[in-house]
Each structure stands twice: as structure tokens, then as C-alpha cells.
Tab-separated table of C-alpha atoms and ligand atoms in Angstrom:
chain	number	residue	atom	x	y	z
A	1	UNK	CA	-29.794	12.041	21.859
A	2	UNK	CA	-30.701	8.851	19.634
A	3	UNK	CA	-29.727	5.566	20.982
A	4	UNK	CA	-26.920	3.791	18.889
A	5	UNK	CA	-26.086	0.869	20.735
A	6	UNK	CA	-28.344	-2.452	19.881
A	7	UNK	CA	-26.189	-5.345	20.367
A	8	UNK	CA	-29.192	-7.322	19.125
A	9	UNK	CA	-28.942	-5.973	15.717
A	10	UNK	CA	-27.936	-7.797	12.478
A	11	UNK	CA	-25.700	-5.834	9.856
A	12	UNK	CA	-27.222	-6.074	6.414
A	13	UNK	CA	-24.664	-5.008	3.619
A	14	UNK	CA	-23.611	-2.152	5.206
A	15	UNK	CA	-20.596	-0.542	6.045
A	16	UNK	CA	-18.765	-2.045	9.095
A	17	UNK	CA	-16.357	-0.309	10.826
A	18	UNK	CA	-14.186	-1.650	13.795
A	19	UNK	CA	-12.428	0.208	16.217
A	20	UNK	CA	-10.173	-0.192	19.216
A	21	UNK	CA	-11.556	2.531	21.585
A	22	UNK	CA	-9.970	3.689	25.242
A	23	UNK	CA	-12.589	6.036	26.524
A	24	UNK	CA	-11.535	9.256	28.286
A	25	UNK	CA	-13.602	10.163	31.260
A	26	UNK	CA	-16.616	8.218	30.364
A	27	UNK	CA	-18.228	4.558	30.082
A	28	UNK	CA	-17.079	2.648	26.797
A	29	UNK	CA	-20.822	3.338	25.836
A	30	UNK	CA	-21.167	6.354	26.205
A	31	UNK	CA	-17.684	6.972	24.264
A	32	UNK	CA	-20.065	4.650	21.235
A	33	UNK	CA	-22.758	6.503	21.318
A	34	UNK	CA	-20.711	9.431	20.847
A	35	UNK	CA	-18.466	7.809	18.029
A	36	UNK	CA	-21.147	6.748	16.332
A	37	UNK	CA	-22.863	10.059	16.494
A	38	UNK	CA	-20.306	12.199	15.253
A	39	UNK	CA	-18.974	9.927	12.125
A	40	UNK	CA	-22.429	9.849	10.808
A	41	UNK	CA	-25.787	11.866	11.187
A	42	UNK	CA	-25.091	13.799	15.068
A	43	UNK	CA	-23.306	15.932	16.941
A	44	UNK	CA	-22.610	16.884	20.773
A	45	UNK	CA	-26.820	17.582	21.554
A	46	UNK	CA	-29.937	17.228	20.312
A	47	UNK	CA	-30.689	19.368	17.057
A	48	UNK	CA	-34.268	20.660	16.243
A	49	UNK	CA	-33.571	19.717	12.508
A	50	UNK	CA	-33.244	16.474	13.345
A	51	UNK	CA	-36.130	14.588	12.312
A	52	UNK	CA	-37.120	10.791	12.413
A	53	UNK	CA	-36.980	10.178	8.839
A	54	UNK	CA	-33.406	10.673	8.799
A	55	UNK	CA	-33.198	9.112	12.412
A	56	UNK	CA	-34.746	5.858	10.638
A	57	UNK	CA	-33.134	5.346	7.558
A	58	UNK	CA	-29.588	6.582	8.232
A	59	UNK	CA	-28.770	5.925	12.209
A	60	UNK	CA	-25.596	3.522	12.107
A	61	UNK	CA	-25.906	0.622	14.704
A	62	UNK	CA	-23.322	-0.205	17.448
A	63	UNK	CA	-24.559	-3.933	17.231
A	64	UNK	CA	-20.681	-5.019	19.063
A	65	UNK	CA	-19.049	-3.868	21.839
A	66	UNK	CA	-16.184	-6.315	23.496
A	67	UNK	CA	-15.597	-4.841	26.645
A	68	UNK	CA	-12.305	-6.646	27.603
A	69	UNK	CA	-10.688	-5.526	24.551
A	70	UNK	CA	-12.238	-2.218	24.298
A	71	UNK	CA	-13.148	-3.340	20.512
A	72	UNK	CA	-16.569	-2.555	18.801
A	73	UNK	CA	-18.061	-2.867	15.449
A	74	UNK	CA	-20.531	0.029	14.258
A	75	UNK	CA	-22.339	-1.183	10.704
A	76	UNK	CA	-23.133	2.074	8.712
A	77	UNK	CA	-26.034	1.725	5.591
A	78	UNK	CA	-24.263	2.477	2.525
A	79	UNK	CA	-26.242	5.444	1.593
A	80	UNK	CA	-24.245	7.058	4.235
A	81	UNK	CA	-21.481	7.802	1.881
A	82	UNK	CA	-20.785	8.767	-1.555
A	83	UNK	CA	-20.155	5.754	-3.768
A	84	UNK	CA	-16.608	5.648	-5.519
A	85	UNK	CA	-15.467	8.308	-3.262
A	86	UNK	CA	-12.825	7.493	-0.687
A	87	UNK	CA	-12.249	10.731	0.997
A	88	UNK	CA	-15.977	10.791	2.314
A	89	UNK	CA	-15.779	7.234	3.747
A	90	UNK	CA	-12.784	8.525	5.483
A	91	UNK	CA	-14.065	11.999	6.430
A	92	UNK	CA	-17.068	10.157	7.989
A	93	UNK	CA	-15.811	6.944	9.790
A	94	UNK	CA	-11.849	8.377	10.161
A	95	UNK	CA	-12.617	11.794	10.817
A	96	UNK	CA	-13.964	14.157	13.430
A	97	UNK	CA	-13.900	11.547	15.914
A	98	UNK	CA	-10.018	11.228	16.248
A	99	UNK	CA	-9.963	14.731	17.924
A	100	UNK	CA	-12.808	14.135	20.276
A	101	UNK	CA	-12.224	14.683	23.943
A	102	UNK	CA	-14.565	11.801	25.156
A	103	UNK	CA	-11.502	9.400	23.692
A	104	UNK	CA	-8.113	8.900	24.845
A	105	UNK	CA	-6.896	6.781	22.165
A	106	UNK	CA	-9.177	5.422	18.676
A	107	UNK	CA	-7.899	3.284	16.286
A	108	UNK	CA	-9.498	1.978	13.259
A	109	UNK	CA	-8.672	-1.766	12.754
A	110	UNK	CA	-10.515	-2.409	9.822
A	111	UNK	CA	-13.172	-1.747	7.296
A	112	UNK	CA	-15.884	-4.387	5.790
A	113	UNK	CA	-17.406	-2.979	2.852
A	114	UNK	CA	-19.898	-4.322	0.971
A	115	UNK	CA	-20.871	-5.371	-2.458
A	116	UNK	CA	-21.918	-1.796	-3.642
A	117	UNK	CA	-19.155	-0.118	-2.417
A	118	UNK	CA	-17.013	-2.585	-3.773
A	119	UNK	CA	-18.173	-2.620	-6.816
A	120	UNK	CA	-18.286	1.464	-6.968
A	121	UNK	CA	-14.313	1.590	-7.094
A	122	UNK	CA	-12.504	0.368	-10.109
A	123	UNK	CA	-9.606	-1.392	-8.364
A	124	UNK	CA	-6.492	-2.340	-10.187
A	125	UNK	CA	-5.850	-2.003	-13.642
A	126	UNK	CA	-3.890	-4.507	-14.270
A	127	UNK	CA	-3.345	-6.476	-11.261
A	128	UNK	CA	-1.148	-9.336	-10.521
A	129	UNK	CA	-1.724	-11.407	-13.341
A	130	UNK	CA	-1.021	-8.449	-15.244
A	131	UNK	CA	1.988	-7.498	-13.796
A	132	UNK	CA	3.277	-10.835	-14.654
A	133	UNK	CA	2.153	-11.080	-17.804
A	134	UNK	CA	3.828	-7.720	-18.657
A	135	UNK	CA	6.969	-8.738	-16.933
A	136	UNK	CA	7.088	-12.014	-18.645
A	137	UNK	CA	8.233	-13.547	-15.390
A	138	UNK	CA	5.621	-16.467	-14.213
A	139	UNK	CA	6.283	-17.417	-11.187
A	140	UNK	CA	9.777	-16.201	-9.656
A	141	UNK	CA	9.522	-12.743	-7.361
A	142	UNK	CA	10.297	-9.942	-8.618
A	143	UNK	CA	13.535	-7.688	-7.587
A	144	UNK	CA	14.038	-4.788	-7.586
A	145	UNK	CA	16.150	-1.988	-6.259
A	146	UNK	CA	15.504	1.864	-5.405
A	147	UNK	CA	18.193	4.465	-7.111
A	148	UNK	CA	20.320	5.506	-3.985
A	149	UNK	CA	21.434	8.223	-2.382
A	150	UNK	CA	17.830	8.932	-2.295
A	151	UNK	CA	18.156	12.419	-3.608
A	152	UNK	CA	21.062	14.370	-5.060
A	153	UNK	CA	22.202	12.175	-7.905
A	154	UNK	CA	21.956	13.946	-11.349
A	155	UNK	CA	19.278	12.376	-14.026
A	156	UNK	CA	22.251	11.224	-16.324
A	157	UNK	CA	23.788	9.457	-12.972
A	158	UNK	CA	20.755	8.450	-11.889
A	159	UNK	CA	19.987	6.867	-15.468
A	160	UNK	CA	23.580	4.828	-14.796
A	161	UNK	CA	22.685	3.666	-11.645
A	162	UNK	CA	19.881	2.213	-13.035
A	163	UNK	CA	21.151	0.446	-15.953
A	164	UNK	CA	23.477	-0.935	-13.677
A	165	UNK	CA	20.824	-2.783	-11.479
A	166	UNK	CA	19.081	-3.566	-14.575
A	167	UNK	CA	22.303	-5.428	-16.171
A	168	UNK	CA	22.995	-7.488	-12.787
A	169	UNK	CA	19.157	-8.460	-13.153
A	170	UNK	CA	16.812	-6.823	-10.972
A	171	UNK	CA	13.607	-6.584	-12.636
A	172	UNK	CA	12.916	-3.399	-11.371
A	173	UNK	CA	14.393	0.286	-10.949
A	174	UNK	CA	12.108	3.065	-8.792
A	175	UNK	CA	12.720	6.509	-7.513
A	176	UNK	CA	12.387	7.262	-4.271
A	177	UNK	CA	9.932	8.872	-2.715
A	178	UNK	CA	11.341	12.198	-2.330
A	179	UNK	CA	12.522	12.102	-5.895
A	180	UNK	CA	10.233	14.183	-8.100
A	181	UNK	CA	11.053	17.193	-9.736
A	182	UNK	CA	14.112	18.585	-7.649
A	183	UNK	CA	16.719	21.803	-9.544
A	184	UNK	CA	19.597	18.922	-9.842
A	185	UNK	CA	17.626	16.281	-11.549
A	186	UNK	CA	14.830	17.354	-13.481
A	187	UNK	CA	11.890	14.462	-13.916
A	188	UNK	CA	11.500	15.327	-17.697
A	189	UNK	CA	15.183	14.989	-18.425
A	190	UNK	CA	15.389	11.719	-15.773
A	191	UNK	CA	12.531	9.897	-17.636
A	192	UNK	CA	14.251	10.319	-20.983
A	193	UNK	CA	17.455	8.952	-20.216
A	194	UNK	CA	16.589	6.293	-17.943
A	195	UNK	CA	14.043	4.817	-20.264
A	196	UNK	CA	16.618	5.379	-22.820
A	197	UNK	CA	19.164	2.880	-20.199
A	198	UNK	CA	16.002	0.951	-19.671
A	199	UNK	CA	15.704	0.289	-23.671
A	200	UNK	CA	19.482	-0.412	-23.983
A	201	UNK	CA	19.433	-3.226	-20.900
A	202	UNK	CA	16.127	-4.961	-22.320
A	203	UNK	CA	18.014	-5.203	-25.812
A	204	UNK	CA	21.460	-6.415	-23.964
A	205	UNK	CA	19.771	-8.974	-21.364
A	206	UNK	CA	16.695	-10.122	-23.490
A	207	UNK	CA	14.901	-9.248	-20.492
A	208	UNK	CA	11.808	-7.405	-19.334
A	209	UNK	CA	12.934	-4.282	-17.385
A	210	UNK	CA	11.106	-1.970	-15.439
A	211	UNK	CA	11.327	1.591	-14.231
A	212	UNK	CA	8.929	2.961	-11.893
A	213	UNK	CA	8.888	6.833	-11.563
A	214	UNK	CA	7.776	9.285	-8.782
A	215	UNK	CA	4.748	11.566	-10.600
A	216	UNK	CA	3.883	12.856	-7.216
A	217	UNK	CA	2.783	16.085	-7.073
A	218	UNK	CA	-0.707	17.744	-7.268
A	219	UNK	CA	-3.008	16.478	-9.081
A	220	UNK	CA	-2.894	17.791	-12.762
A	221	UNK	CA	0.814	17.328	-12.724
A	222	UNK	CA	0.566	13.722	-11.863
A	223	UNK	CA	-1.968	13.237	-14.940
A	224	UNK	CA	0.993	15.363	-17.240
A	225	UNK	CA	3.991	13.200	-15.548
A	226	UNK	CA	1.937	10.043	-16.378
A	227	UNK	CA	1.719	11.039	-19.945
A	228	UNK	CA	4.955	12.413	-20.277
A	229	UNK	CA	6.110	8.831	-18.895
A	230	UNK	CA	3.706	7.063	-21.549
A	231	UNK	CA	5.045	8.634	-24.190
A	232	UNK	CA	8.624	7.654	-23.941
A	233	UNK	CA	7.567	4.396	-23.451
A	234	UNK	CA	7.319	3.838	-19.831
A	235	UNK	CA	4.478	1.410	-18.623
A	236	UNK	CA	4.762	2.072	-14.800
A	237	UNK	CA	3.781	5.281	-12.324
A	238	UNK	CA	4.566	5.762	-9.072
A	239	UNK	CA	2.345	7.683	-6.548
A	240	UNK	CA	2.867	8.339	-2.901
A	241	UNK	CA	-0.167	7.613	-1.973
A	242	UNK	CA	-0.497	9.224	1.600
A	243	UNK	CA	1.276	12.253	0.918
A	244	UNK	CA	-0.295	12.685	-2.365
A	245	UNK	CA	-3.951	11.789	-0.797
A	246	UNK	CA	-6.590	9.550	-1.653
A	247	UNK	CA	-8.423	12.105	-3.985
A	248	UNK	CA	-4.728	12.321	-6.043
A	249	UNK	CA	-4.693	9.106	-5.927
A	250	UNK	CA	-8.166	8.608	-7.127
A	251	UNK	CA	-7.518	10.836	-10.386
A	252	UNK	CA	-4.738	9.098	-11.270
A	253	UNK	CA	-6.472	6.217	-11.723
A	254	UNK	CA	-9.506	7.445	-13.173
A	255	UNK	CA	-7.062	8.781	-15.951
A	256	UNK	CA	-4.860	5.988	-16.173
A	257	UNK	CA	-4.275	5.021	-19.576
A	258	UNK	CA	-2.701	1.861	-19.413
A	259	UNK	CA	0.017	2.358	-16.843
A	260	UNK	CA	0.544	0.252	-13.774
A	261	UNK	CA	0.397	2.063	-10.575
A	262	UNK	CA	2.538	1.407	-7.576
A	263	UNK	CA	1.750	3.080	-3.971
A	264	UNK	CA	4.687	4.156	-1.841
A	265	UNK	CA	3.275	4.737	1.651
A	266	UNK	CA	5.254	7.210	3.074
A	267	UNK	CA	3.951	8.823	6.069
A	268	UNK	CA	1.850	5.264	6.763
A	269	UNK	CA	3.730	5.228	10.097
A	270	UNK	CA	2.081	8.649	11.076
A	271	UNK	CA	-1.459	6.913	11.319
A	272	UNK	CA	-0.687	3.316	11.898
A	273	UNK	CA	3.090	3.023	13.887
A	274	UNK	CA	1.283	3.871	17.463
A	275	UNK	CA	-1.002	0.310	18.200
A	276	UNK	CA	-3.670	2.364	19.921
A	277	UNK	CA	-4.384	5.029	17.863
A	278	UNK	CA	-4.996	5.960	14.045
A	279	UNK	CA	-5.887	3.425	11.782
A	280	UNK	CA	-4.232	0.052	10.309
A	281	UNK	CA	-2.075	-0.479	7.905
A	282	UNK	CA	-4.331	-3.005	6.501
A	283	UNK	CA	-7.203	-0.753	6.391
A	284	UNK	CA	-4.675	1.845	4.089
A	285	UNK	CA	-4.346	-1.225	1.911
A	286	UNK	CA	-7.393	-1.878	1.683
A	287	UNK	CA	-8.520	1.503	0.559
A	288	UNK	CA	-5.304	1.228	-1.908
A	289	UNK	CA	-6.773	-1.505	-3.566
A	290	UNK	CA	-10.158	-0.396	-3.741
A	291	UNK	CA	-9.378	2.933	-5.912
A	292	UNK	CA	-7.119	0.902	-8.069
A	293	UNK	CA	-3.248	0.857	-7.245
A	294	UNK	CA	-1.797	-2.252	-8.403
A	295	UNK	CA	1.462	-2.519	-6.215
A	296	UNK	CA	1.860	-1.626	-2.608
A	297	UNK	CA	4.241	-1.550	0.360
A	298	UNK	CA	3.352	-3.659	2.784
A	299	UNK	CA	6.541	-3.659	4.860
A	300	UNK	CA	8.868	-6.706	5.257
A	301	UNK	CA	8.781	-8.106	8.713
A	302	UNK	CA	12.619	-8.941	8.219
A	303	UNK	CA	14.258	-5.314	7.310
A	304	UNK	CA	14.357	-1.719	9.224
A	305	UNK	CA	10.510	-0.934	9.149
A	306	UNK	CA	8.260	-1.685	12.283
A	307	UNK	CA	6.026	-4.608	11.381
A	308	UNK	CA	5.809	-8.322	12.292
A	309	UNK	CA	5.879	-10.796	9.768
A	310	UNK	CA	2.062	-12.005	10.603
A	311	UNK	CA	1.136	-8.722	10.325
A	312	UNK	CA	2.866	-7.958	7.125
A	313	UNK	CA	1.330	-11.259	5.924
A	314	UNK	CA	-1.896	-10.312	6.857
A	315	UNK	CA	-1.757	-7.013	4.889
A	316	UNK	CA	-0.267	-9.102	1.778
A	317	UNK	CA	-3.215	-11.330	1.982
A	318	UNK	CA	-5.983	-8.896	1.970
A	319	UNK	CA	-4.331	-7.228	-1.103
A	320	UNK	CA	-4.260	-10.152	-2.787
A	321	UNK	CA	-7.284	-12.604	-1.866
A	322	UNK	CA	-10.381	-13.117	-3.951
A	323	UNK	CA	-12.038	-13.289	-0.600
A	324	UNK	CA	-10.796	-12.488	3.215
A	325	UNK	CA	-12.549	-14.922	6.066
A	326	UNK	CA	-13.190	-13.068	9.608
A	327	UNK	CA	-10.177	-13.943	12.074
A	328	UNK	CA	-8.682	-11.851	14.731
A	329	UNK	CA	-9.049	-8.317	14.625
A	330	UNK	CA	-9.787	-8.658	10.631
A	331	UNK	CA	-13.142	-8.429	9.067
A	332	UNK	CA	-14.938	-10.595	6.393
A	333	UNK	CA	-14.101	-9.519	2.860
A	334	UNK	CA	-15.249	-10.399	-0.581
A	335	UNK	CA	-13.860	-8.011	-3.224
A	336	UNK	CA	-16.500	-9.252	-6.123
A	337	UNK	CA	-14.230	-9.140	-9.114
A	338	UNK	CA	-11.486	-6.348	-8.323
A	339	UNK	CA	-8.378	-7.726	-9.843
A	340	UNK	CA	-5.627	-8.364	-6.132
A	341	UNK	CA	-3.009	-5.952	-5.971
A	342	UNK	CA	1.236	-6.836	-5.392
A	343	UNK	CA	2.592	-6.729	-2.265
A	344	UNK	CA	5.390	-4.794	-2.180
A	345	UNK	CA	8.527	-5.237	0.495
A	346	UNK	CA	10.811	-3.037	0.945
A	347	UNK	CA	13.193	-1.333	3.702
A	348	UNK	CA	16.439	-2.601	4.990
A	349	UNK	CA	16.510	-5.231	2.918
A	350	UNK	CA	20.076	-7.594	1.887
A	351	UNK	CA	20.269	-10.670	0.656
A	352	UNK	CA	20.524	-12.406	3.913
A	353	UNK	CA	16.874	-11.450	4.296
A	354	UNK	CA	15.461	-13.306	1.207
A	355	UNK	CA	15.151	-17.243	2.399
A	356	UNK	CA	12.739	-16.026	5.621
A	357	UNK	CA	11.417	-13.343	3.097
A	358	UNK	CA	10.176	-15.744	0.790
A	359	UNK	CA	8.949	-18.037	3.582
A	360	UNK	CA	6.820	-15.781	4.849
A	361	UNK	CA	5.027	-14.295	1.519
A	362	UNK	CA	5.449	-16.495	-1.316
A	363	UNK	CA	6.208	-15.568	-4.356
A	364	UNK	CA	3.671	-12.995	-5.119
A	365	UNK	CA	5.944	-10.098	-4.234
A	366	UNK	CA	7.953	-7.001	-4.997
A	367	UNK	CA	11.220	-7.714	-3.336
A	368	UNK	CA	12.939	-3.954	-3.278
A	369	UNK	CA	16.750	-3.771	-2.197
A	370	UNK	CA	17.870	-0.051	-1.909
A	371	UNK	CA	20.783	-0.247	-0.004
A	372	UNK	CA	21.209	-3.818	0.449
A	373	UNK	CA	21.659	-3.412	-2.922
A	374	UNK	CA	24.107	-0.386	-3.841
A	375	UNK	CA	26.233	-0.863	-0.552
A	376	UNK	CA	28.003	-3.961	-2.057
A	377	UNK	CA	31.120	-3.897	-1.750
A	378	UNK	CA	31.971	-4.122	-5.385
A	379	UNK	CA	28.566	-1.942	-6.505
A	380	UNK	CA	25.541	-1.677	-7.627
A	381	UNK	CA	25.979	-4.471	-10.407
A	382	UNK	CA	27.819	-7.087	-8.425
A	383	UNK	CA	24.301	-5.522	-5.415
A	384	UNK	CA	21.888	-6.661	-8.162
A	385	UNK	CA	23.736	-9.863	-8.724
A	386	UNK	CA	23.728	-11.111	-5.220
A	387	UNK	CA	20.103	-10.428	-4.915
A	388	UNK	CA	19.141	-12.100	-7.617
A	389	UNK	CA	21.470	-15.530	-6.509
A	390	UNK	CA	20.019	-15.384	-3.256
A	391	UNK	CA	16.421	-15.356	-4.906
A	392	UNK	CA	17.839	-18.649	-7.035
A	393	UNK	CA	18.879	-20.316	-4.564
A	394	UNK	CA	15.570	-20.212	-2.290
A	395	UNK	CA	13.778	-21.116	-5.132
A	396	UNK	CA	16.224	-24.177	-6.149
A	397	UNK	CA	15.801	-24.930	-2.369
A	398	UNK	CA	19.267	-24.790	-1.521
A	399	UNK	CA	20.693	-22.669	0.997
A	400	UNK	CA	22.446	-18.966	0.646
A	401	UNK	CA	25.811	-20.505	2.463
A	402	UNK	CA	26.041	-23.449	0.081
A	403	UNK	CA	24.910	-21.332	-3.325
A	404	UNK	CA	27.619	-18.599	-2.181
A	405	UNK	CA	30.769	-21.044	-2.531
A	406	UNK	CA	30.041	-20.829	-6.354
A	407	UNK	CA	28.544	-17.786	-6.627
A	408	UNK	CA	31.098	-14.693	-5.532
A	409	UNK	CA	28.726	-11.632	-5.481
A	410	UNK	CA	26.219	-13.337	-3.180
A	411	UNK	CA	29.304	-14.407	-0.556
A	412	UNK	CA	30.424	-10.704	-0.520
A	413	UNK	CA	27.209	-9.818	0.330
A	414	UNK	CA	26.838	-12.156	2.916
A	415	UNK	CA	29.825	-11.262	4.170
A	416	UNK	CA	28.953	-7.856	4.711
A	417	UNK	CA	25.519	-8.049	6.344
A	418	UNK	CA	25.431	-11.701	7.256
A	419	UNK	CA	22.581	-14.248	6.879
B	1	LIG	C1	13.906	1.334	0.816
B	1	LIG	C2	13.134	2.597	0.716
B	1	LIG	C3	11.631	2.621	1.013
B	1	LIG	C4	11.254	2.021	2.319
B	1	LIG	C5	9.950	2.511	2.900
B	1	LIG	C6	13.799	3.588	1.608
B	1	LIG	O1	15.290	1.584	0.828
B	1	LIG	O2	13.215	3.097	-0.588
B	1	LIG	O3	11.208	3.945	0.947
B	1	LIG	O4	11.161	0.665	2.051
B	1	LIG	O5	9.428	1.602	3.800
B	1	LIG	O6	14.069	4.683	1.152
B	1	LIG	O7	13.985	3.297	2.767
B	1	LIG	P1	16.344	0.628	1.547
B	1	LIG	P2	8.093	0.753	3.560
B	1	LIG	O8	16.223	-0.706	0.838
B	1	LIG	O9	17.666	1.291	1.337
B	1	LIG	O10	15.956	0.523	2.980
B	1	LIG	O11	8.266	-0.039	2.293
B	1	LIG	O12	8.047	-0.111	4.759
B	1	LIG	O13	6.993	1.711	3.471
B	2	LIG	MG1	12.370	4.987	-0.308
């Protein structure tokens, strides 16, 4: 077998992956020289093709290996992988080597990658300064809601709902991410009529309003949603990213014409919800911004999705950062141009939730009420209302108790899910 391990080695711009690796049976490097092996140019013995040519220029180094917390680095040369092409950087670093035997539990914490690979991906379209450019809103977060029930709703009620957040002033309206194409609420007939409602509350509020619909689906469908969307005026897409998968994703993009794309992550919680195994949520985002989607959940660290604020933070930041320094389990990251991508929170969310909210990611946010927005007691409207108070008041730096004596919807909602 070729030796991998050479903790005297310096990483050039290469590739650098870091894992969290519990061997199974043998040493922790052994279980490297295996990893490092199969996600590159081995396998499980010694292969009479194998010559030194390839043995020299492609070999990835293990160059660190942390013993106590079972955490090593392995820097891969960039001609490893196809440039501009996500799913073989995954089926090459993420792949085989989750199902080995000789590990008990592999997680991927992060990915460094450098200049070239960067610069290989087109990243977002229009990013944050384009979001709020289009949104004419400067500074203030923006709100949102998600149409609820999540399914079931026909597209003419479904249309209402949404005009009904609009006119209490969420910015935003989205599907959910089981919404697509479903016998009771056809996506054709839905993106008429709510961009129809969307038209009517921009002309009665004199305010930007957005809708952001589900295209998932495979891959040619997306592209026809997306220009079914464009052409009745709608400026926003929504893929699920995961579900969908990176090479959907990937072609949506590529084919974007002039449509902001927002990532749901459903199914995130499949790879990333156990800490010893799978990958990162920040790695996801990472890859998310890298092949161009310009909003993403990131979770809330307040609301009814695992994830603590630092780590939701964390996520945030690397979405959004010019450039990422090295600190805990998080690599070094310059992303050499590529416009930063929105975080978007979401998930359990009420009005209660927005002073720490806001505390704990700025400004630069999607703030998404689904529930915490329709479950008002007096409805979606009066939902929409209280949200947007409670964003008001954090901003005018007064509390959500005192702003409530004066402003009815927001005490409701307080009343109902507390502060
Ligand atoms: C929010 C939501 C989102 C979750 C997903 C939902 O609704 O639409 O899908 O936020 O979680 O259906 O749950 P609620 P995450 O406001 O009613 O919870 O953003 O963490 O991926
Ligand atoms: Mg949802």
C-alpha cells in the first residue's frame, strides 16, 4: 500500500478536507491511510496498475492527525476532481468511505477549497446586495412567512393566504417544501394567481413583495417551472436542494435567467443531526454557495430545529463572509469574488423569538414565520402584523412587552406563545 500519512507535509492550494474519525477495530492511522485511500486514487490492496506516476502527482497527504479528538485534515491536489462539478468532490471525499467497515463513525466537518475551485463555481447570482436592492429594503430583515397547512390548501386559497401575509407586511410568501405539483393545487394554476395577489398587494401597500415557489422536481422540469415562473413575472425560485441533489441544483443555476434562488434543506438532518457521523451543516452551505444559491436555511438556534445559536451563527457567517479565518473545527476560507449568500431562519418561529433572533444574526437574514405566523389568534393578517411589530421594535431598541401596550396584534401574539 502507499503511505499517506506525512505530518511533516505543507498543503499547497489543494483541497483540504477535515474529518472527525472513530476507528473500528484498528489504529486511527491505519483507519487514515485507509480514508485517504479510498476517497482518492486506492482501494483495499495493492493494484498492479498502479504506477508511480500517478502515485506522485495525485497521492493526497494526511499531513494532521489530532489524536485526542480523533480529528484529521487530508489536503487533496485539485486535479483530483472535476472543476465546477460538485457531485465528484462529494463522490470522492463524501463517498465510499462512509460505508467502510474500518470506521465506526466519519463525519466531515469541513471543506477548504482553494482558489481554482473557487473560482470554477459561479456562486450566487445575485447575492445579498442584490436581494436588497431588489427588495428595496436596506437594512431592516426581511419577514417572511410559509403558506400553511403545508399541503392541502387549493391554489386559489393558497393565493389568499398569501395576499394576506403580504397585506400585514411580510416581505415574503414561500411554499413549502412538499408543495410542488400535487392533484389539489396545481403549480401552473398556483403561480398565476398568487403572482396575480402578489401584483394586487405591491399596488395596495407600495411595497416590494415576494413569492418564492417550490420548482422541485427533476431536472428539466425545474428549468420549465423557472420559466413558467419568469414569465408571469415572478423573480424568485425555490429548490430543495438535498432532495433535489447537487447536480439539480447545479442546472438550475447554470440556466438561471435572472431569478434568485433560495435552498430549502430538507433532509439536512439526515447527514448532519447525528454529531459523529455524516457531514456538517456548514459544509452543505458551503457547497450551496459555491454552485450559486443565493438564500439558505441555516436553522434558528431559537425555534423547533436542532441547532445552537453559535452554530447557526457560524453557518450564517461562512455564507456570508468575504473571507472565513481558521477557528475551532472550521477551516480557512477565502471565496475570491463569489457574491455571500442570505441566511435563512426558519422553524418554530413566533414573535417572542425575534429580539434573541436578531441578537444573534444581525440583520442580514430571512426571518420565516410559518406557524408563528398563521396560528394567531385573529389570522394570518393580524400573524404578519405582529411579526413585523416585533421586528420594529428590536430595531427601535425597545422591548416586545413595552411596544405591545400600543400595538394589539403583537400582545396577542405574545400572549399566545410568550416572550
Ligand atoms: C417552517 C418550515 C420549514 C422549516 C425547516 C416548516 O415552518 O416551513 O420547512 O423551517 O427547517 O415547514 O417547518 P414553521 P430548517 O415556521 O411553521 O415551523 O429551516 O431548519 O431547515
Ligand atoms: Mg417548511
Amino acid at each position: 500500500m502507499l503511505e499517506y500519512i506525512d505530518e511533516q507535509y505543507q498543503p499547497k492550494d489543494e483541497v483540504i478536507a477535515e474529518y472527525y474519525v472513530e476507528p473500528n477495530g484498528i489504529t486511527l492511522e491505519e483507519a487514515c491511510e485507509h480514508l485517504a485511500a479510498e476517497s482518492s486514487i486506492g482501494t483495499w490492496t495493492d493494484v498492479s496498475t498502479m504506477n508511480q506516476e500517478i502515485a506522485t502527482s495525485l497521492k493526497p497527504h494526511v499531513y494532521s492527525i489530532d489524536k485526542e479528538r480523533g480529528i484529521v485534515k487530508i489536503a487533496y491536489c485539485t486535479d483530483l476532481f472535476e472543476l465546477g462539478n460538485v457531485p465528484c468532490i462529494l463522490s470522492s471525499i463524501a463517498g465510499n468511505i462512509y460505508g467502510m467497515k474500518i470506521v465506526r463513525n466519519l463525519r466531515l466537518l469541513d471543506i477548504h477549497f482553494p482558489k481554482k475551485v473557487v473560482q470554477s463555481f459561479p456562486g450566487p447570482a445575485f447575492g445579498i446586495e442584490g436581494i436588497r436592492k431588489l427588495t428595496r429594503i436596506p437594512k431592516r430583515p426581511l419577514v417572511g412567512t410559509i403558506v400553511k397547512p403545508k399541503v392541502g390548501l387549493t391554489s386559489t386559497q393558497h393565493a389568499k393566504v398569501a395576499y394576506d401575509a403580504w397585506m400585514g407586511g411580510l416581505d415574503i410568501v414561500k411554499d413549502d417544501e412538499n408543495l410542488t405539483d400535487q392533484p389539489f393545487n396545481r403549480f401552473s394554476d398556483r403561480i398565476r394567481e398568487t403572482l396575480k395577489m402578489r401584483d394586487l398587494a405591491e399596488k395596495e401597500t407600495g411595497e416590494k413583495k415576494i413569492y418564492m415557489p417550490n420548482i422541485t422536481a427533476e431536472s428539466m422540469e425545474m428549468l420549465k417551472r423557472a420559466k413558467y415562473v419568469k414569465e408571469y413575472g415572478g423573480e424568485y425560485i425555490m429548490v430543495d436542494i438535498l432532495t433535489a441533489g447537487w447536480a439539480g441544483v447545479q442546472t438550475v443555476r447554470q440556466y438561471n435567467e435572472g431569478q434568485v434562488i433560495h435552498a430549502h434543506r430538507a433532509m439536512h438532518g439526515a447527514l448532519t443531526r447525528n454529531p459523529k457521523h455524516g457531514m456538517s451543516m456548514l459544509t452543505i452551505a458551503k457547497l450551496a454557495r459555491l454552485v450559486g444559491c443565493d438564500q439558505l436555511h441555516v436553522g434558528t438556534g431559537v425555534g423547533k430545529m436542532e441547532g445552537s445559536p453559535t452554530v447557526v451563527k457560524e453557518i450564517a457567517g461562512e455564507l456570508e463572509a468575504d473571507v472565513v479565518g481558521d477557528h475551532h473545527t472550521v477551516l480557512a476560507q477565502e471565496w475570491y469574488g463569489l457574491k455571500p449568500a442570505l441566511a435563512v431562519s426558519s422553524g418554530g418561529l413566533h414573535p417572542g423569538h425575534v429580539p434573541p433572533l436578531l441578537h444573534n444574526m444581525g440583520y442580514d437574514i430571512v426571518a420565516q414565520f410559518g406557524g408563528g405566523c398563521h396560528g394567531h389568534p385573529d389570522g394570518t393578517t393580524a400573524g404578519a402584523k405582529a411579526i413585523r411589530q416585533a421586528v420594529d421594535a428590536v430595531m427601535e431598541g425597545k422591548s416586545l412587552s413595552d411596544y405591545a401596550n400600543s400595538h394589539m396584534e403583537l400582545q396577542k401574539a405574545l400572549a399566545k406563545w410568550g416572550e
